Short mmCIF file of C-alpha atoms in Angstrom, two decimals:
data_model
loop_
_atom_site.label_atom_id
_atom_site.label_comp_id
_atom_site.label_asym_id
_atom_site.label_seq_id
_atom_site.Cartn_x
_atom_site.Cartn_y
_atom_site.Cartn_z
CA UNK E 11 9.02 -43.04 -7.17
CA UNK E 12 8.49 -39.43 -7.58
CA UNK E 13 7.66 -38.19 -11.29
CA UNK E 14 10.32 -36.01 -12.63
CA UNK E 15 8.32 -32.91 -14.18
CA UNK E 16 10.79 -30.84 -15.64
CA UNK E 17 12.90 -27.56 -15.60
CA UNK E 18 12.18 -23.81 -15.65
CA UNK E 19 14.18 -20.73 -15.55
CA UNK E 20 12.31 -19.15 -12.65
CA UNK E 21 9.58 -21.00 -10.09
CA UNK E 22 7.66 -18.38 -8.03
CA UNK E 23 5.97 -20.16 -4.93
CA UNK E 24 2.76 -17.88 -4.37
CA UNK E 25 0.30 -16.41 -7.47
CA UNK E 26 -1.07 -13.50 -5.15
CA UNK E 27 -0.89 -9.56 -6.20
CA UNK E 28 3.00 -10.10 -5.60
CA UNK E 29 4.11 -13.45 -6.96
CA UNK E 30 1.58 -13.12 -10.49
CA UNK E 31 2.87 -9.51 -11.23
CA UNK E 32 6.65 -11.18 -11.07
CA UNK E 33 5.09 -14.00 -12.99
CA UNK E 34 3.72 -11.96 -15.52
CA UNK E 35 6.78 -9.49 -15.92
CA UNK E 36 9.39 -12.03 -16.23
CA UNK E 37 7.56 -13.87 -18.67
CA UNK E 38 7.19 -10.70 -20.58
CA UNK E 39 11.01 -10.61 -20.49
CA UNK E 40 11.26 -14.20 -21.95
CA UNK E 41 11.52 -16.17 -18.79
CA UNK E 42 9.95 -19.35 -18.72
CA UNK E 43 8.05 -19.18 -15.14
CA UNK E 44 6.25 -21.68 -13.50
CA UNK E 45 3.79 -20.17 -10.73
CA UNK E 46 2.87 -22.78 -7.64
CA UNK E 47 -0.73 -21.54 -6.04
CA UNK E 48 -2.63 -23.46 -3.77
CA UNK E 49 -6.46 -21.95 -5.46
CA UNK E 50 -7.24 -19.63 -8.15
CA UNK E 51 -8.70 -16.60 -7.32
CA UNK E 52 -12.34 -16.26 -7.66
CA UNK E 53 -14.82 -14.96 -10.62
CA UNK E 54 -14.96 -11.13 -10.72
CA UNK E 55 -19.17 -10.97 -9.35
CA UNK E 56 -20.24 -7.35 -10.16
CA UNK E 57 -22.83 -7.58 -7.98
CA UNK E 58 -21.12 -9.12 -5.21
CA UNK E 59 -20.33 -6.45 -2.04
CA UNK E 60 -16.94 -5.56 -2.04
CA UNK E 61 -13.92 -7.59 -0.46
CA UNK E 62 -13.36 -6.87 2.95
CA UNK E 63 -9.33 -6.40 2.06
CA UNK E 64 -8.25 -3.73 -0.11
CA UNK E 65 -4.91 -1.69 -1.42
CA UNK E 66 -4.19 1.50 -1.83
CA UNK E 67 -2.66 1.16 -4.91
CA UNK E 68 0.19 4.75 -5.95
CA UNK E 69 1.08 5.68 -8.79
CA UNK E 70 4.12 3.79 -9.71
CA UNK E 71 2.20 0.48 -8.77
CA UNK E 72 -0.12 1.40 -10.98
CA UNK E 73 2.40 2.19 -13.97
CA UNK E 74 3.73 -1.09 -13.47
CA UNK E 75 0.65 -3.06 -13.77
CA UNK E 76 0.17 -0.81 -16.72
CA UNK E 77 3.04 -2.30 -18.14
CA UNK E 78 2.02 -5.71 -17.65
CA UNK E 79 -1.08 -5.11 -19.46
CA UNK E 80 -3.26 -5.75 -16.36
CA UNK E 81 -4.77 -2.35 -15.68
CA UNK E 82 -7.17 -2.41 -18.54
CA UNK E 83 -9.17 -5.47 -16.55
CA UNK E 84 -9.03 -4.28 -12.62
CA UNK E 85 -10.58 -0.87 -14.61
CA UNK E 86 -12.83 -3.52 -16.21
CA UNK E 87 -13.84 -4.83 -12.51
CA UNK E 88 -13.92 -1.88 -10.42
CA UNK E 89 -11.24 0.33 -8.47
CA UNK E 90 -11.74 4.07 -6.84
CA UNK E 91 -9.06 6.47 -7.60
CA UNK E 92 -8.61 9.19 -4.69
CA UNK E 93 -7.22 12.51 -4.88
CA UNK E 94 -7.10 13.81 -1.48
CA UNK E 95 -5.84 12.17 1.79
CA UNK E 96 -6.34 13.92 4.81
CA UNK E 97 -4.39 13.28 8.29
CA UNK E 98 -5.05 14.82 11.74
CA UNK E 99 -5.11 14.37 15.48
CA UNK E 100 -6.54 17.68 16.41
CA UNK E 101 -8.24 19.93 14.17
CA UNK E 102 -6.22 22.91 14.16
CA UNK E 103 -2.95 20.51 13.24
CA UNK E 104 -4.43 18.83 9.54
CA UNK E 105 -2.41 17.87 6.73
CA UNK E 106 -4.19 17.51 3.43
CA UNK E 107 -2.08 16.23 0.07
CA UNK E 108 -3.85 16.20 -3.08
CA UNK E 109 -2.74 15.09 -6.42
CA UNK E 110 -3.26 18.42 -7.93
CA UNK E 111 -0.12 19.69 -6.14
CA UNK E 112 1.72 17.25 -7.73
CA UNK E 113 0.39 17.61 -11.10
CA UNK E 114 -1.21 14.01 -11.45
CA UNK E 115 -5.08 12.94 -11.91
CA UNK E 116 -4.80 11.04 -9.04
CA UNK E 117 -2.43 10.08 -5.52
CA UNK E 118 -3.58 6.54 -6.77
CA UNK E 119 -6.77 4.11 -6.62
CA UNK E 120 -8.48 2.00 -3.97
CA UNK E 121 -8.41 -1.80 -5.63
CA UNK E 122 -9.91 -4.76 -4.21
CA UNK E 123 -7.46 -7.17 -3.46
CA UNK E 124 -9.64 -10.17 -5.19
CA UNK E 125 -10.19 -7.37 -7.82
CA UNK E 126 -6.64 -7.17 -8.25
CA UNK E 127 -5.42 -11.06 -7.62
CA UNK E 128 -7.90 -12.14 -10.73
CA UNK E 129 -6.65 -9.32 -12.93
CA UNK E 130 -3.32 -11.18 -12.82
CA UNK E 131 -4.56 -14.61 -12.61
CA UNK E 132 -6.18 -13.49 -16.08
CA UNK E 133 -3.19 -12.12 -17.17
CA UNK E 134 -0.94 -14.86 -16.85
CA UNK E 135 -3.65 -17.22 -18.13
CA UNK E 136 -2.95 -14.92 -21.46
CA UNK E 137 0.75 -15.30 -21.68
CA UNK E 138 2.63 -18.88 -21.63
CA UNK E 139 3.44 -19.15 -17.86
CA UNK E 140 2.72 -22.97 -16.26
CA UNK E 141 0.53 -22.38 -13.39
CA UNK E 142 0.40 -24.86 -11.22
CA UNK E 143 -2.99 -24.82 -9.15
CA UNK E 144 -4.00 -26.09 -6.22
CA UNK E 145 -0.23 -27.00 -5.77
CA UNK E 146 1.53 -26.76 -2.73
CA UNK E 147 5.16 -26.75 -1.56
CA UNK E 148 6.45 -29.51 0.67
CA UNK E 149 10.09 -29.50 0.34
CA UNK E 150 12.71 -27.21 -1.11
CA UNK E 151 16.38 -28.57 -1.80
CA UNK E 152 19.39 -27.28 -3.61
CA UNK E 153 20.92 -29.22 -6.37
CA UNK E 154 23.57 -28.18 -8.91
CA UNK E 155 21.80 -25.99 -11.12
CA UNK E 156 19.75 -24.51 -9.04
CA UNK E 157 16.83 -25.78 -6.82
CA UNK E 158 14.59 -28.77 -6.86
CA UNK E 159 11.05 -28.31 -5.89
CA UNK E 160 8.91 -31.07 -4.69
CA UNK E 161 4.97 -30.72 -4.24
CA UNK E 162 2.54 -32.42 -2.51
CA UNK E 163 1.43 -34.78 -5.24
CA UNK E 164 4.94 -35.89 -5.78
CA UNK E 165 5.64 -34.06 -8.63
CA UNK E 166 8.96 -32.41 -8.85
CA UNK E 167 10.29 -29.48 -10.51
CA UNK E 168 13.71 -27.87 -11.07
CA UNK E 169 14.03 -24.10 -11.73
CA UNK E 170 17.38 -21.99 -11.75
CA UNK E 171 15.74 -19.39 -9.41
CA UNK E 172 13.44 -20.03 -6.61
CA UNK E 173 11.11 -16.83 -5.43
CA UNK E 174 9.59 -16.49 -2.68
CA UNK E 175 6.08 -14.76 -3.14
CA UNK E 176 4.53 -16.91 -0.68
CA UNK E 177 3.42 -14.31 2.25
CA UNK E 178 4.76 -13.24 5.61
CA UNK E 179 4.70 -16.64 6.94
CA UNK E 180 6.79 -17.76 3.57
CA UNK E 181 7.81 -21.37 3.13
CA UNK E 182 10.51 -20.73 0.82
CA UNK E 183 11.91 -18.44 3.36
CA UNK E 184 11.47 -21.28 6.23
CA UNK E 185 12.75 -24.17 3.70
CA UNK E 186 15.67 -21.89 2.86
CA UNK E 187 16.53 -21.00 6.32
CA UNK E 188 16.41 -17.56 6.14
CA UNK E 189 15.40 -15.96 9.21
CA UNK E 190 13.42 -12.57 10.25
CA UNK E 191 13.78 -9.69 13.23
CA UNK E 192 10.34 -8.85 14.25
CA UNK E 193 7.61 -8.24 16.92
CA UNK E 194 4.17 -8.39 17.15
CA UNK E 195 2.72 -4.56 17.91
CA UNK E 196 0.19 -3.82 20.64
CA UNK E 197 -2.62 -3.30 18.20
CA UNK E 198 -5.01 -5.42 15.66
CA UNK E 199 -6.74 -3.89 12.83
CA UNK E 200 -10.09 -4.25 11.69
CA UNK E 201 -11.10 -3.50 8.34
CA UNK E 202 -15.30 -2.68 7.57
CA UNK E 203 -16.89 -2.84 4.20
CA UNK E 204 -19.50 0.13 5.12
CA UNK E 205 -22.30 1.65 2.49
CA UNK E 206 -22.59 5.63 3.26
CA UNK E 207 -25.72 7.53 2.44
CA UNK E 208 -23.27 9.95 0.70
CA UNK E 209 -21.49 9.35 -2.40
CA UNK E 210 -18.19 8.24 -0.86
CA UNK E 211 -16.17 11.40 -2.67
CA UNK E 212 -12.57 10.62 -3.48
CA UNK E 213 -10.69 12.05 -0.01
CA UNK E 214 -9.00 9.53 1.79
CA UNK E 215 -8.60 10.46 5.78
CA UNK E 216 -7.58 9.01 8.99
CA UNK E 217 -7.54 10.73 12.19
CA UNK E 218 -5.59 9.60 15.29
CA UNK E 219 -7.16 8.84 18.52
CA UNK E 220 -5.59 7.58 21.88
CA UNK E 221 -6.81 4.37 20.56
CA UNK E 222 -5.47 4.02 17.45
CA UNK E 223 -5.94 5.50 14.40
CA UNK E 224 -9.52 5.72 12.25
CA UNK E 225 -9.22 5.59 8.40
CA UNK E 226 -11.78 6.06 5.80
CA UNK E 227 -11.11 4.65 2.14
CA UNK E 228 -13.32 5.94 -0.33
CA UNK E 229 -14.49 2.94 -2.84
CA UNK E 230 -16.77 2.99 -5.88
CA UNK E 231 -20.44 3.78 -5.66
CA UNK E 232 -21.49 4.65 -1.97
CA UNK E 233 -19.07 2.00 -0.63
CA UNK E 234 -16.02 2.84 1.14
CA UNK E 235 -13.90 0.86 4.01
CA UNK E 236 -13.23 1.55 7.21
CA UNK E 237 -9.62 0.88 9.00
CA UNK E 238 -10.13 0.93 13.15
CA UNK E 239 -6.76 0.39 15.47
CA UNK E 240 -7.07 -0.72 18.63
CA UNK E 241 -6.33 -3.28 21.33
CA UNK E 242 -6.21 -6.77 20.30
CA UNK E 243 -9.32 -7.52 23.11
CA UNK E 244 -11.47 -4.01 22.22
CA UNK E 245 -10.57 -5.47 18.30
CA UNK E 246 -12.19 -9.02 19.38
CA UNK E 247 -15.39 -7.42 21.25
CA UNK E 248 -15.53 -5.78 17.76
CA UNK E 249 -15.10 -8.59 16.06
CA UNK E 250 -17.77 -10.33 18.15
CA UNK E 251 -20.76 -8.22 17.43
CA UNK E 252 -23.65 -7.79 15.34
CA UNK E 253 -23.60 -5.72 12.03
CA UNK E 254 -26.48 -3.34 14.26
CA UNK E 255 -23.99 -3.53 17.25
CA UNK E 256 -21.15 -2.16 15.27
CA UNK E 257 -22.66 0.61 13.61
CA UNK E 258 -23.75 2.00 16.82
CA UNK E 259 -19.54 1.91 17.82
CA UNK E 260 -18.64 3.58 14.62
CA UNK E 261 -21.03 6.23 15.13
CA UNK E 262 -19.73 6.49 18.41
CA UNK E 263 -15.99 6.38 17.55
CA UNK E 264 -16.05 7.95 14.24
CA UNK E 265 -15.53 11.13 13.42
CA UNK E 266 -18.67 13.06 12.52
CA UNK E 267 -18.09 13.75 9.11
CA UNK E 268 -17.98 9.96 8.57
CA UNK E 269 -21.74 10.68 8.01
CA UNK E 270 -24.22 7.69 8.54
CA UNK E 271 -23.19 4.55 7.13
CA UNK E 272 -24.13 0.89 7.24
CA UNK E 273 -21.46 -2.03 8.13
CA UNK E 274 -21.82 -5.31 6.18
CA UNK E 275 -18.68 -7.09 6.66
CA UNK E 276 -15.82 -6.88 8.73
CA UNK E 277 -12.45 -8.99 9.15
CA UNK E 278 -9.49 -8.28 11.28
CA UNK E 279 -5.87 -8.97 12.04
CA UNK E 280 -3.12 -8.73 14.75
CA UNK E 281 -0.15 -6.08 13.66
CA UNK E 282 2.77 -7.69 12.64
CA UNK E 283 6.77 -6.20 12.03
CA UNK E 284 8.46 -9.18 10.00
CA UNK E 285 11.99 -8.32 8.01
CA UNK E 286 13.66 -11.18 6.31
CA UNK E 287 17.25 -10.85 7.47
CA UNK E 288 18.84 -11.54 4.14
CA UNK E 289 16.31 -11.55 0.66
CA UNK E 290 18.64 -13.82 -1.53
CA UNK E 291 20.84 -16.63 -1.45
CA UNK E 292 22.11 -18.24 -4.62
CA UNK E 293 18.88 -19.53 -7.05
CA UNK E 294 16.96 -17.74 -4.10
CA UNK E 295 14.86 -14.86 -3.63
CA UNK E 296 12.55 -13.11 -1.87
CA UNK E 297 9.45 -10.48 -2.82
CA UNK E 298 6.72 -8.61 -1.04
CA UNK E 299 5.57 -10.09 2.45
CA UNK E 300 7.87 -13.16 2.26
CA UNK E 301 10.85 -10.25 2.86
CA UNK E 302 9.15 -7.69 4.54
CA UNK E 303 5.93 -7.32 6.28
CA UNK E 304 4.80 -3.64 7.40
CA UNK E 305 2.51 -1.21 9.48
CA UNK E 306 -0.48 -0.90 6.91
CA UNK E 307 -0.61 2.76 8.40
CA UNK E 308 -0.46 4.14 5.08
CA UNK E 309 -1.32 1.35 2.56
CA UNK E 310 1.95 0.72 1.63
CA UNK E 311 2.64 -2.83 1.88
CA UNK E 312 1.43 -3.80 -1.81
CA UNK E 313 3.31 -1.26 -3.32
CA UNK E 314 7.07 -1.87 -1.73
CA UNK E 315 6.05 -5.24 -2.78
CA UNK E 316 5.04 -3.98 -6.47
CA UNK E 317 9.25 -2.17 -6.24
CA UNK E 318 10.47 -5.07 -5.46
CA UNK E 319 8.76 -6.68 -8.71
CA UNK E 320 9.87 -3.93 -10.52
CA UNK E 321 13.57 -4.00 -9.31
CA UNK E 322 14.13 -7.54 -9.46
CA UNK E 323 12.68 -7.46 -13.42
CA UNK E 324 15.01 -5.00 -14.12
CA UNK E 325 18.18 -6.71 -12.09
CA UNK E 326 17.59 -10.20 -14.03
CA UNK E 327 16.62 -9.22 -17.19
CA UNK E 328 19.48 -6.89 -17.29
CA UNK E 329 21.76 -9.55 -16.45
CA UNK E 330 20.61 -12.13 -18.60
CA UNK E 331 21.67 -9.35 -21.26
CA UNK E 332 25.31 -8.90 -20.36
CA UNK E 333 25.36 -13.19 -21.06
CA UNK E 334 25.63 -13.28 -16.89
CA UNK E 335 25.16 -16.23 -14.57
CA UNK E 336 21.41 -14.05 -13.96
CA UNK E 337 20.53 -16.74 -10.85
CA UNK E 338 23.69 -16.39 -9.17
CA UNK E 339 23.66 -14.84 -5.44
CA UNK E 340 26.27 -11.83 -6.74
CA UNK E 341 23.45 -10.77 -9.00
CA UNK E 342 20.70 -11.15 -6.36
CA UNK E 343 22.29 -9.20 -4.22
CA UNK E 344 21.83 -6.27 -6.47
CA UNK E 345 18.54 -6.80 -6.31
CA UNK E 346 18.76 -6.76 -2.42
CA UNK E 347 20.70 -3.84 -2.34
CA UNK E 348 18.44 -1.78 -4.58
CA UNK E 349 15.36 -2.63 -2.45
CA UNK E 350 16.75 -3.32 1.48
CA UNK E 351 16.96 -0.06 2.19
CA UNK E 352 14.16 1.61 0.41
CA UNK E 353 12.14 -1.01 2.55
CA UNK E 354 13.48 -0.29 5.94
CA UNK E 355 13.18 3.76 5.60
CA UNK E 356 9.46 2.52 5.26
CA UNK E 357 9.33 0.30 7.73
CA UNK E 358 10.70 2.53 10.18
CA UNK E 359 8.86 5.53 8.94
CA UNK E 360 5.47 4.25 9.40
CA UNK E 361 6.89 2.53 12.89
CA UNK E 362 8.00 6.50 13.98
CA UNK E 363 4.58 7.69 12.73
CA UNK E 364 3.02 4.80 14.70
CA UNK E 365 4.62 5.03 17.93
CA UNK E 366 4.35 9.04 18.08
CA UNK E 367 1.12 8.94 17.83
CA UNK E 368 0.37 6.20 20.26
CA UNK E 369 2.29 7.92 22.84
CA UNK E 370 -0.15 9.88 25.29
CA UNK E 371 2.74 11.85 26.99
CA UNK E 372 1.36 15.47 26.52
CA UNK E 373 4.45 17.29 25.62
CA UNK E 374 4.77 14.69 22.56
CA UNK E 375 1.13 15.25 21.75
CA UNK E 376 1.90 19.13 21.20
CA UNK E 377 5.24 18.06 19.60
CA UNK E 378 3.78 15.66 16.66
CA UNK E 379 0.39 18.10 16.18
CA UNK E 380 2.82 21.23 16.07
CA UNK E 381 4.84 18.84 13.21
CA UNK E 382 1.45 18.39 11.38
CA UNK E 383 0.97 22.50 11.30
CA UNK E 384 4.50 22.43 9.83
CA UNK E 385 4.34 19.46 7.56
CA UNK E 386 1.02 21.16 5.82
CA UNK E 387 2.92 24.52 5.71
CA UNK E 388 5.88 23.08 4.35
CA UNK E 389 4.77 23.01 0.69
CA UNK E 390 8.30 21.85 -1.44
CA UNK E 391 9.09 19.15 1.93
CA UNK E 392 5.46 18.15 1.76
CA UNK E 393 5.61 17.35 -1.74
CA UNK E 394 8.90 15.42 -1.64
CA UNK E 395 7.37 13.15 1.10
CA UNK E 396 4.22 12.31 -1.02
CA UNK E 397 6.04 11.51 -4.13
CA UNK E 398 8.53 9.30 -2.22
CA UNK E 399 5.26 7.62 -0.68
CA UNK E 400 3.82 7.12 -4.33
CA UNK E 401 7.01 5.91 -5.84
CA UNK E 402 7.67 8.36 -8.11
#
C-alpha cells in the first residue's frame, strides 16, 4: 500500500543550478515547492582544487541569483569575474568585447558549478521549501488536479504543476511523453582544471583551430580551465593520459600565450543538440537542459536555463494574481512562447558559429575571418550582440 504524502502547488524533479533557483524563486513568490534530488550537493572545501565543470555565469544570471539572495554565498565560496573575452582564428581577424564598452564592472563571472549548486542548496535550506533528498522519480501520472508523483520508496506526492529540472536526459520529459529533435555533433569536449605560473588575469579567449576550438577561462588565484574540441577518439587518447602526458599536448596545442601551466584534472563529454519539441503540457513544464540542451561554445547553457527561471516566475506568479487557473497548459504556453524562441536563435547561433568554423573549405575560412575584422570594427552591432549574449 503506498503512503499517501501529500499535496503541493509546484514539484520540481531535479535541485541542480536550474531546478533550486526555480525552487527558491517560486517559494519567494509564495509557492509551496517541493524539490525531488537524488544527493545534496557537497560541503563548500576552500582548499579543495577547483571543480572540473564550471559556468560562465552573464550578467542577468547573475541579477537573478541576486534576487534570490544567493549571490552573497557563491561570493562567500569563490567565483572569477572576467572582463574581456577574446575570439580569433587568425591573428589579424580578433574580436575582443570588454565590459567597459558596455558600461558594466564585468561581462560576468566564472562560478564553479558545485560552487554554485550548494549556494542554492543553502538557500532553499533557508526558506520553507520540502526537499526531498536522495529521492528519485519512478513514475509520473496525471490525475484530476494535477499530477501524482510516485518515488522510489513508495511515497507519493500530488502537486498542481510538475517541472521538469531534471537534465537533458529528463524523466519528466520521458514520463510525460514529450519528445526532442536532436543529433549528436562530431566533437567531445574536454574540460582541464590547469594552475598557470601567471596570475590567470580576467580575459577570457578561445581561438579556433581545424580541430576545434581552444578556450581559456580565467578562475580565481592562478587557476583557470581549459575547454579543448576535438574528435571523440583524439578526446579519448586525451582522456587516457597522464597529468605529465597532457601538459606536454597543451603546450603543444595551445596557443603560446597560454603561458606554462600545470593540468590536475580533466573530465570530458560527447556534444549533444537536444530540443524538447513542446516545453508544457497542462500541470507540466519544462526548464534548462530538460527543454533544451546546447553547444557550450559560448557558456551559455546555464544562463538560457537561468531565463527560463526567470520567465516562468514571472508567467505564474503573474497569473496566480489575475485569480487564474496558474497550472493550466493556456498559461504555460506563455511561458513557452516567451522562451522557445529566444532559445532556438541560440541554439542555432552557436550551431552557425560552430559549423563555420569547422568547415576547412578555404574560401569560407577567408569569409568567417574577414566577418571577425568586421564584427570588431562594427562597434554599435558589436555591442548589441554582447548584450543579447549577457541577457540584458
Amino acid at each position: 500500500m503506498t503512503e499517501i504524502k501529500h499535496k503541493v502547488d509546484v514539484a520540481i524533479v531535479g535541485g541542480g543550478m536550474v531546478g533550486a533557483a526555480l525552487a527558491s524563486g517560486l517559494t519567494q513568490q509564495g509557492f509551496q515547492v517541493a524539490v525531488l534530488e537524488q544527493e545534496a550537493p557537497a560541503a563548500f572545501d576552500a582548499s579543495g582544487h577547483p571543480d572540473v565543470r564550471i559556468s560562465a555565469i552573464g550578467a542577468a544570471s547573475v541579477a537573478l541569483l541576486k534576487q534570490l539572495e544567493v549571490w552573497p554565498a557563491v561570493l562567500d565560496m569563490r567565483c572569477a569575474p572576467y572582463r574581456k573575452l577574446e575570439t580569433w582564428e587568425w591573428q589579424t581577424a580578433h574580436v575582443a568585447f570588454d565590459a567597459e564598452s558596455l558600461g558594466l564592472p564585468e561581462l560576468g563571472y566564472m562560478v564553479e558549478n558545485s560552487v554554485l549548486q550548494r549556494a542554492l542548496w543553502q538557500r532553499l535550506q533557508q526558506q520553507p521549501v520540502e526537499l526531498l533528498c536522495p529521492a528519485r522519480l519512478r513514475d509520473l501520472k496525471q490525475v484530476n488536479d494535477g499530477w501524482q508523483l510516485l518515488l522510489d520508496n513508495d511515497e507519493t506526492l500530488t502537486a498542481r504543476l510538475v517541472v521538469g529540472a531534471d537534465g537533458a536526459n529528463s524523466q519528466v520529459r520521458q514520463l510525460a511523453g514529450i519528445g526532442i529533435h536532436g543529433w549528436n555533433y562530431a566533437q567531445s569536449c574536454m574540460l582541464i582544471s590547469v594552475r598557470c605560473e601567471q596570475d590567470a588575469g580576467d580575459t577570457t579567449w578561445q581561438q579556433f583551430t581545424p580541430e576545434g576550438p581552444r578556450a581559456f577561462l580565467p578562475l580565481f588565484d592562478r587557476w583557470a580551465s581549459l575547454v579543448w574540441y576535438d574528435s571523440p577518439a583524439r578526446i579519448r587518447q586525451l582522456q587516457g593520459m597522464t597529468m605529465p602526458q597532457l601538459q606536454k599536448e597543451i603546450q603543444a596545442h595551445f596557443p603560446a600565450r597560454l603561458g606554462r601551466v600545470t593540468p590536475v584534472a580533466a573530465g570530458s563529454f560527447p556534444l549533444v543538440r537536444r530540443h524538447a519539441t513542446r516545453y508544457v503540457q497542462s500541470g507540466l513544464a519544462l526548464v534548462g537542459d530538460a527543454a533544451h540542451t546546447i553547444n557550450p561554445l559560448a557558456g551559455q547553457g546555464v544562463n538560457l536555463g537561468y531565463r527560463d527561471v526567470d520567465a516562468l516566475i514571472s508567467v505564474l506568479s503573474e497569473s496566480r494574481l489575475r485569480a487564474e487557473d496558474w497550472a493550466s497548459e493556456a498559461v504555460l504556453q506563455r511561458y513557452q512562447r516567451k522562451r522557445l524562441k529566444d532559445n532556438l536563435l541560440m541554439q542555432t547561433g552557436m550551431d552557425l558559429f560552430y559549423f563555420t568554423f569547422s568547415n576547412q573549405a578555404a574560401p569560407l575560412k577567408v569569409l568567417r575571418n574577414l566577418g571577425l575584422i568586421v564584427a570588431q570594427r562594427s562597434g554599435a552591432l558589436k555591442r548589441q550582440a554582447l548584450r543579447y549574449a549577457l541577457g540584458l
